[in-house]
Amino acid sequence: MSHPCVWLHDAAISPEDLALRSNPHAAVIFVFDEPALREEPVAFHRLDFIFAGVCETFRTIAHPIKEVRRGDPVVEIADFCAEHGCDQIHVTDNPDPRTRQIVQSLRKRHRVVVYPYETLTDYAEEPRRFSRFWEKTAKQVLGYHPRQNRKFHRG
Amino acid sequence: MKLDWQSCGDTDSRVRYLGEAMRGLYLGQPAPAPMPGGRQAALARLHEYDARGYGQSRNFLDAPVSRLSPYLRHGMLGIVEVRDHLQARYRGAPQQIEELLRQLAWRDFFYKVLDWHGAALHDDLEPPKHAVPRQRALPLDVIEARTGLPCIDGILRELFEEGYLHNHERLWFAAYLCHFRGIWWGEGARLFRQYLLDGDIASNSCSWQWVESTFATKPYFMNKENINRYSNGRWCQSCRVKCPFNASYETLQTQLFERGRAPLAEEPTRSNPRGQA
């Protein structure tokens, strides 16, 4: 029997996070990324906004093990798994390079299950200009073709 | 190090505790976030927001923009649920929210750009469409909001204190820093990431590169008339300084880009990228 845990990163702070909803009975961890914050400290109000969201989310989770840590996410999540006997890490994807770097590092020693991030559009081309992107995706976003596909993107 | 999140029952205790627990990793003094974080606050804002008129008024600083971007940034709201909520609420009049949904599509687009380029988005995606050299350090007067220009200093104070800027303010400041001060866009993008509640790499770096022209066919810049109009004279009416923006676009084009080597930017209000619906 597997023992999953969920890693909530800073783009996944909600009870509606897909990894969390897919594992309603899993232990959960959030890590303030100390190496990243040492390199680029942020205003306190940013940390408070995030922490308020994490605390609120944790109060909705039934599992008794919910931890907020400060440190290197790879080290802290690995330590969390060892401490609580978790053998799988579930996380929702995010294109943020740091998030993906952490997932790659975790994969060296753990089974990591990655859920897709939400998107409004299916667009396989290289995204170079919004005008072309919108031309191809407006119907997906709006549910209908706009009456006139305006040149570029009028403000 | 484990944080005792369960002891943070109210705002004061949370701020006090977090200030101690995260010491050394933040800028400024511990104080509550200017907007409440969390899913409940996010839903409340979404449900209260009246999106009618957004398309006509969104470029004005006084317009009631949604301010949903911090919640979208941190996953407290999902982009699909925002779209679905708006479509359900304005089912009989989809044109009322068409512009707002297009702005959501900008966010989606920027995510795809980040997904495509990864960490390379931290650097120029394309060569700039001008030949002006760029400095790679933020000037002290910018960091201290003491440039002497009431509009720029006002925008900076808002950034530092509120953690939120209207999209037009973001564009004006970016154009000021890149083109009027000659600072590489990445320095400004970093400043925004540090202070904006919605600070990220995708929307933020793409928008800065759009202003710089490393992710656009021409650089974006504004003049005083544009600032005055869309701020409803917030700064210009009482401003007494020699305004660097007080000229026609053609004149500024020549001044900024050395006799017009850069293509003339489109009239700014017709080409504002967004990521902050």
Coordinates of C-alpha atoms in Angstrom, one line a residue:
Chain A
M1 CA 0.0 0.0 0.0
S2 CA 1.4 3.4 -1.0
H3 CA 1.8 6.3 1.3
P4 CA 1.5 9.5 -0.8
C5 CA 2.2 13.0 0.4
V6 CA 1.3 16.3 -1.4
W7 CA 3.8 19.1 -2.0
L8 CA 1.9 22.4 -2.2
H9 CA 4.2 25.0 -3.8
D10 CA 3.6 28.7 -4.0
A11 CA 1.4 28.5 -7.2
A12 CA -0.8 25.8 -5.7
I13 CA -2.2 27.3 -2.4
S14 CA -5.8 26.1 -2.4
P15 CA -7.9 23.2 -1.3
E16 CA -8.8 23.0 -5.0
D17 CA -5.3 22.2 -6.0
L18 CA -5.4 19.2 -8.3
A19 CA -2.7 17.2 -6.5
L20 CA -4.5 17.8 -3.2
R21 CA -7.9 17.0 -4.5
S22 CA -6.5 13.8 -6.0
N23 CA -5.1 12.8 -2.6
P24 CA -7.6 13.9 0.0
H25 CA -6.1 11.6 2.6
A26 CA -2.5 12.4 2.1
A27 CA 0.0 14.3 4.4
V28 CA 0.8 17.7 3.1
I29 CA 3.9 20.0 3.1
F30 CA 4.6 23.5 2.0
V31 CA 8.1 24.9 2.1
F32 CA 9.3 28.5 2.1
D33 CA 12.2 28.2 -0.4
E34 CA 15.1 29.5 1.6
P35 CA 17.8 29.3 -1.1
A36 CA 15.5 31.2 -3.5
L37 CA 14.6 33.8 -0.9
R38 CA 18.3 34.3 0.0
E39 CA 19.0 35.0 -3.6
E40 CA 16.0 37.2 -4.1
P41 CA 14.3 38.3 -0.9
V42 CA 10.8 39.5 -1.3
A43 CA 8.7 42.1 0.6
F44 CA 7.2 40.8 3.8
H45 CA 3.7 41.4 2.5
R46 CA 4.3 38.7 -0.1
L47 CA 5.2 36.2 2.5
D48 CA 2.2 37.1 4.6
F49 CA -0.1 36.8 1.7
I50 CA 1.2 33.3 0.9
F51 CA 1.3 32.2 4.6
A52 CA -2.3 33.3 5.2
G53 CA -3.3 31.2 2.2
V54 CA -1.4 28.1 3.3
C55 CA -2.8 28.3 6.9
E56 CA -6.3 28.6 5.5
T57 CA -5.8 25.7 3.1
F58 CA -4.3 23.5 5.9
R59 CA -7.4 24.0 8.1
T60 CA -9.5 22.4 5.4
I61 CA -7.4 19.3 5.1
A62 CA -8.5 16.3 7.1
H63 CA -5.1 14.5 7.4
P64 CA -3.4 15.3 10.7
I65 CA 0.1 15.8 9.2
K66 CA 0.4 19.2 7.6
E67 CA 3.7 21.0 7.8
V68 CA 5.1 24.4 6.8
R69 CA 8.8 24.4 6.7
R70 CA 11.6 26.9 5.8
G71 CA 14.6 25.5 4.0
D72 CA 15.7 23.9 0.8
P73 CA 12.5 22.3 -0.6
V74 CA 14.4 19.2 -1.9
V75 CA 15.9 18.6 1.5
E76 CA 12.8 19.4 3.5
I77 CA 10.4 17.3 1.4
A78 CA 12.8 14.4 1.5
D79 CA 13.0 14.7 5.3
F80 CA 9.2 15.0 5.5
C81 CA 8.8 11.8 3.5
A82 CA 11.3 10.0 5.7
E83 CA 9.8 11.2 8.9
H84 CA 6.2 10.3 7.9
G85 CA 6.9 7.2 5.8
C86 CA 5.7 8.7 2.5
D87 CA 6.8 6.9 -0.6
Q88 CA 5.2 9.1 -3.2
I89 CA 5.2 12.9 -3.7
H90 CA 2.2 14.4 -5.6
V91 CA 2.5 17.9 -7.0
T92 CA 0.7 20.1 -9.5
D93 CA 3.0 21.2 -12.3
N94 CA 3.9 24.8 -12.9
P95 CA 6.2 26.1 -15.6
D96 CA 8.2 28.1 -13.1
P97 CA 11.8 26.8 -13.7
R98 CA 12.6 26.5 -9.9
T99 CA 9.5 24.3 -9.4
R100 CA 10.5 22.0 -12.2
Q101 CA 14.1 21.9 -11.0
I102 CA 12.9 20.8 -7.5
V103 CA 10.7 18.1 -9.1
Q104 CA 13.7 16.8 -11.1
S105 CA 15.8 16.7 -8.0
L106 CA 13.1 14.9 -6.0
R107 CA 12.8 12.3 -8.7
K108 CA 16.3 11.1 -8.1
R109 CA 15.2 9.4 -4.9
H110 CA 11.4 9.4 -4.9
R111 CA 8.4 8.6 -7.0
V112 CA 6.9 11.9 -8.0
V113 CA 3.5 12.2 -9.6
V114 CA 3.0 15.4 -11.4
Y115 CA -0.5 16.8 -12.3
P116 CA -1.0 19.2 -15.2
Y117 CA -1.4 22.9 -14.5
E118 CA -4.6 24.6 -15.6
T119 CA -4.8 26.3 -19.0
L120 CA -7.5 27.8 -21.0
T121 CA -6.0 26.8 -24.3
D122 CA -4.6 24.0 -26.3
Y123 CA -1.7 25.6 -28.4
A124 CA 1.2 23.5 -29.5
E125 CA 3.1 26.2 -31.5
E126 CA 5.9 28.3 -30.1
P127 CA 4.1 31.3 -28.5
R128 CA 5.8 34.3 -30.1
R129 CA 3.1 36.9 -30.5
F130 CA -0.2 37.2 -28.7
S131 CA -2.0 38.3 -31.9
R132 CA -1.4 34.9 -33.6
F133 CA -2.1 33.0 -30.3
W134 CA -5.4 34.8 -29.9
E135 CA -6.4 34.2 -33.5
K136 CA -6.0 30.5 -32.9
T137 CA -7.4 30.3 -29.3
A138 CA -10.1 32.9 -29.0
K139 CA -12.9 30.4 -29.6
Q140 CA -11.4 28.1 -26.9
V141 CA -11.4 30.9 -24.4
L142 CA -14.7 32.6 -25.3
G143 CA -16.7 29.7 -26.6
Y144 CA -17.4 31.6 -29.8
H145 CA -15.4 33.4 -32.5
P146 CA -15.1 37.1 -31.6
R147 CA -17.1 39.3 -34.1
Q148 CA -13.9 40.8 -35.4
N149 CA -10.5 39.6 -34.8
R150 CA -8.9 42.9 -34.0
K151 CA -5.5 43.6 -35.3
F152 CA -3.0 42.8 -32.5
H153 CA -4.5 43.6 -29.1
R154 CA -6.3 46.8 -28.7
G155 CA -6.2 48.3 -25.2
Chain B
M1 CA 13.0 24.2 10.1
K2 CA 9.3 23.7 10.9
L3 CA 6.9 26.6 11.3
D4 CA 4.1 26.4 13.8
W5 CA 1.3 27.5 11.5
Q6 CA -1.4 26.3 13.9
S7 CA -0.6 29.0 16.5
C8 CA -1.4 31.7 13.9
G9 CA -5.1 32.2 14.7
D10 CA -5.5 35.9 13.8
T11 CA -3.7 38.4 11.6
D12 CA -1.6 40.0 14.4
S13 CA -0.3 36.7 15.7
R14 CA 0.4 35.5 12.2
V15 CA 2.4 38.5 11.2
R16 CA 4.3 38.6 14.5
Y17 CA 5.2 34.9 14.2
L18 CA 6.1 35.0 10.5
G19 CA 8.3 38.0 11.1
E20 CA 10.4 36.0 13.5
A21 CA 10.3 32.7 11.7
M22 CA 11.3 34.2 8.3
R23 CA 13.9 36.7 9.6
G24 CA 16.6 37.4 7.1
L25 CA 14.5 36.4 4.1
Y26 CA 12.3 39.4 3.5
L27 CA 12.4 43.1 2.8
G28 CA 10.8 45.7 4.9
Q29 CA 9.0 45.4 8.3
P30 CA 6.5 42.8 9.2
A31 CA 3.0 44.1 8.4
P32 CA -0.2 42.4 7.1
A33 CA -0.4 42.0 3.4
P34 CA -2.5 44.9 1.9
M35 CA -4.8 42.3 0.4
P36 CA -5.9 39.2 2.4
G37 CA -4.4 36.0 1.1
G38 CA -6.4 32.7 0.8
R39 CA -9.1 31.0 -1.1
Q40 CA -12.0 32.6 0.8
A41 CA -10.8 36.1 0.1
A42 CA -10.1 35.1 -3.5
L43 CA -13.7 33.8 -4.0
A44 CA -15.2 36.8 -2.3
R45 CA -13.3 39.1 -4.6
L46 CA -14.3 37.1 -7.7
H47 CA -18.0 37.0 -6.7
E48 CA -18.1 40.7 -5.7
Y49 CA -16.4 41.9 -8.9
D50 CA -18.7 43.7 -11.4
A51 CA -17.0 43.1 -14.7
R52 CA -19.4 45.3 -16.7
G53 CA -17.6 48.2 -18.2
Y54 CA -14.2 46.7 -17.8
G55 CA -13.4 46.8 -21.5
Q56 CA -14.2 50.5 -21.7
S57 CA -12.5 51.7 -18.5
R58 CA -9.7 49.3 -17.8
N59 CA -6.9 51.6 -19.0
F60 CA -7.8 54.3 -16.4
L61 CA -6.1 54.1 -13.0
D62 CA -9.4 54.8 -11.3
A63 CA -11.2 52.0 -13.1
P64 CA -12.5 49.2 -10.9
V65 CA -10.1 46.5 -12.2
S66 CA -10.5 43.0 -10.7
R67 CA -7.3 42.7 -8.7
L68 CA -7.6 38.9 -9.1
S69 CA -4.0 38.5 -10.3
P70 CA -2.4 37.8 -6.8
Y71 CA -4.9 35.0 -6.3
L72 CA -4.4 33.6 -9.8
R73 CA -0.6 33.8 -9.2
H74 CA -0.7 31.6 -6.1
G75 CA -3.3 29.2 -7.3
M76 CA -5.9 30.5 -4.8
L77 CA -8.1 30.9 -7.9
G78 CA -7.9 28.8 -11.0
I79 CA -7.9 30.4 -14.4
V80 CA -10.6 28.1 -15.7
E81 CA -12.9 28.7 -12.8
V82 CA -12.6 32.4 -13.2
R83 CA -13.5 32.1 -16.9
D84 CA -16.4 29.8 -16.1
H85 CA -17.7 32.0 -13.3
L86 CA -17.7 35.1 -15.5
Q87 CA -19.3 33.3 -18.4
A88 CA -22.1 31.9 -16.1
R89 CA -22.7 35.3 -14.5
Y90 CA -22.9 37.2 -17.8
R91 CA -24.5 34.5 -19.8
G92 CA -26.9 36.7 -21.6
A93 CA -24.3 39.4 -22.5
P94 CA -21.0 37.7 -23.3
Q95 CA -19.6 40.9 -25.0
Q96 CA -19.5 42.5 -21.5
I97 CA -16.7 40.2 -20.4
E98 CA -15.0 39.6 -23.7
E99 CA -12.2 42.0 -23.0
L100 CA -11.7 40.6 -19.5
L101 CA -11.5 37.1 -20.9
R102 CA -9.0 38.3 -23.4
Q103 CA -6.8 39.5 -20.6
L104 CA -7.1 36.1 -19.0
A105 CA -5.9 34.7 -22.3
W106 CA -2.8 37.0 -22.0
R107 CA -2.0 35.3 -18.7
D108 CA -2.5 31.9 -20.4
F109 CA -0.2 33.0 -23.2
F110 CA 2.5 34.1 -20.8
Y111 CA 2.4 30.8 -19.0
K112 CA 2.9 29.1 -22.4
V113 CA 5.9 31.4 -23.1
L114 CA 7.5 30.4 -19.8
D115 CA 6.7 26.7 -20.4
W116 CA 8.4 27.0 -23.8
H117 CA 11.5 28.9 -22.8
G118 CA 11.9 28.0 -19.1
A119 CA 14.8 29.9 -17.4
A120 CA 15.7 31.5 -20.7
L121 CA 12.9 33.9 -20.1
H122 CA 15.1 35.6 -17.5
D123 CA 17.2 36.9 -20.5
D124 CA 16.3 38.6 -23.7
L125 CA 14.1 36.4 -25.9
E126 CA 14.9 38.4 -29.0
P127 CA 17.4 41.2 -29.9
P128 CA 16.0 44.6 -28.8
K129 CA 14.6 46.7 -31.7
H130 CA 16.9 49.5 -30.9
A131 CA 20.7 50.0 -30.3
V132 CA 20.7 51.7 -26.9
P133 CA 23.1 50.2 -24.4
R134 CA 21.5 49.1 -21.0
Q135 CA 22.9 49.3 -17.5
R136 CA 22.6 46.3 -15.2
A137 CA 22.0 47.9 -11.9
L138 CA 19.0 49.7 -10.3
P139 CA 19.8 53.4 -9.5
L140 CA 19.5 54.3 -5.8
D141 CA 17.0 57.0 -6.4
V142 CA 14.7 54.4 -7.9
I143 CA 15.1 52.0 -5.0
E144 CA 14.3 54.8 -2.6
A145 CA 11.4 56.3 -4.7
R146 CA 13.3 59.6 -4.9
T147 CA 13.6 60.2 -8.6
G148 CA 12.0 63.6 -8.2
L149 CA 9.2 62.8 -10.7
P150 CA 5.9 62.7 -8.8
C151 CA 4.4 60.1 -11.1
I152 CA 7.3 57.7 -10.9
D153 CA 7.8 58.2 -7.2
G154 CA 4.1 57.7 -6.6
I155 CA 4.1 54.5 -8.6
L156 CA 7.1 53.2 -6.7
R157 CA 5.6 54.1 -3.3
E158 CA 2.4 52.2 -4.3
L159 CA 4.5 49.3 -5.3
F160 CA 6.4 49.2 -2.0
E161 CA 3.4 49.8 0.2
E162 CA 0.5 48.2 -1.6
G163 CA 2.2 45.4 -3.5
Y164 CA -0.1 46.1 -6.4
L165 CA 0.0 48.4 -9.5
H166 CA -2.5 49.0 -12.2
N167 CA -1.3 47.6 -15.5
H168 CA -0.8 51.1 -17.0
E169 CA 1.4 52.1 -14.1
R170 CA 3.5 49.0 -14.7
L171 CA 3.9 49.9 -18.3
W172 CA 4.8 53.5 -17.6
F173 CA 7.3 52.6 -14.9
A174 CA 8.9 49.9 -17.2
A175 CA 9.2 52.4 -20.1
Y176 CA 10.7 55.0 -17.7
L177 CA 13.3 52.6 -16.3
C178 CA 14.2 50.9 -19.6
H179 CA 14.0 53.8 -22.1
F180 CA 14.4 57.0 -20.1
R181 CA 16.9 55.7 -17.6
G182 CA 18.6 53.1 -19.8
I183 CA 18.3 50.2 -17.3
W184 CA 18.1 46.6 -18.5
W185 CA 14.6 45.3 -18.2
G186 CA 15.6 42.3 -16.0
E187 CA 16.5 44.7 -13.1
G188 CA 12.9 46.1 -13.2
A189 CA 11.4 42.7 -13.5
R190 CA 13.3 41.6 -10.3
L191 CA 12.0 44.6 -8.4
F192 CA 8.5 43.8 -9.4
R193 CA 8.8 40.2 -8.4
Q194 CA 10.1 41.3 -5.0
Y195 CA 7.2 43.6 -4.3
L196 CA 4.1 42.7 -6.3
L197 CA 1.7 40.3 -4.7
D198 CA 1.3 38.8 -8.1
G199 CA 5.0 38.8 -8.9
D200 CA 6.0 35.9 -11.1
I201 CA 8.3 35.1 -14.0
A202 CA 5.7 34.4 -16.7
S203 CA 3.5 37.6 -16.8
N204 CA 6.1 39.8 -15.3
S205 CA 9.1 39.0 -17.4
C206 CA 7.1 38.8 -20.6
S207 CA 5.5 42.2 -20.0
W208 CA 8.9 43.8 -19.2
Q209 CA 10.3 42.3 -22.4
W210 CA 7.4 43.5 -24.3
V211 CA 8.1 47.1 -23.2
E212 CA 11.8 46.6 -23.9
S213 CA 11.1 45.2 -27.3
T214 CA 12.9 41.9 -26.7
F215 CA 9.4 40.2 -26.9
A216 CA 7.8 42.7 -29.4
T217 CA 8.4 44.3 -32.7
K218 CA 9.0 47.7 -31.2
P219 CA 9.6 49.3 -27.8
Y220 CA 6.7 50.7 -25.8
F221 CA 6.9 54.2 -24.3
M222 CA 4.4 56.8 -23.2
N223 CA 4.3 60.6 -23.0
K224 CA 2.9 63.1 -20.5
E225 CA -0.4 63.4 -22.3
N226 CA -0.9 59.6 -21.9
I227 CA -0.1 59.6 -18.2
N228 CA -2.2 62.7 -17.6
R229 CA -5.2 61.2 -19.4
Y230 CA -5.3 57.8 -17.9
S231 CA -4.4 58.9 -14.4
N232 CA -7.0 61.6 -14.5
G233 CA -4.3 64.1 -13.7
R234 CA -3.4 62.4 -10.5
W235 CA 0.2 63.7 -10.6
C236 CA 0.4 66.0 -13.6
Q237 CA -2.0 68.7 -12.4
S238 CA 0.2 69.7 -9.5
C239 CA 3.6 68.7 -11.0
R240 CA 6.2 71.4 -11.2
V241 CA 9.2 69.5 -12.3
K242 CA 10.7 69.5 -15.8
C243 CA 8.8 66.6 -17.3
P244 CA 10.9 64.2 -19.4
F245 CA 7.7 62.8 -20.9
N246 CA 6.3 66.1 -22.1
A247 CA 6.7 65.8 -25.8
S248 CA 5.1 64.2 -28.8
Y249 CA 5.7 60.5 -29.5
E250 CA 7.8 61.4 -32.6
T251 CA 10.1 63.7 -30.5
L252 CA 10.5 61.1 -27.8
Q253 CA 11.2 58.4 -30.3
T254 CA 14.1 60.4 -31.6
Q255 CA 15.4 61.4 -28.2
L256 CA 15.2 57.9 -26.7
F257 CA 16.3 55.8 -29.6
E258 CA 19.0 57.9 -31.3
R259 CA 17.4 59.5 -34.3
G260 CA 14.7 57.0 -34.7
R261 CA 16.6 53.8 -35.0
A262 CA 13.8 52.0 -33.2
P263 CA 10.5 51.5 -35.0
L264 CA 7.9 54.0 -33.7
A265 CA 5.8 52.4 -31.0
E266 CA 2.1 52.1 -31.6
E267 CA -0.1 54.5 -29.8
P268 CA 0.2 53.0 -26.3
T269 CA -3.4 52.7 -25.3
R270 CA -3.9 50.5 -28.4
S271 CA -1.3 47.9 -27.4
N272 CA -1.2 47.2 -23.7
P273 CA -0.3 43.7 -22.8
R274 CA -1.9 42.4 -19.7
G275 CA -1.5 39.6 -17.3
Q276 CA -3.2 41.4 -14.4
A277 CA -6.9 41.1 -15.1

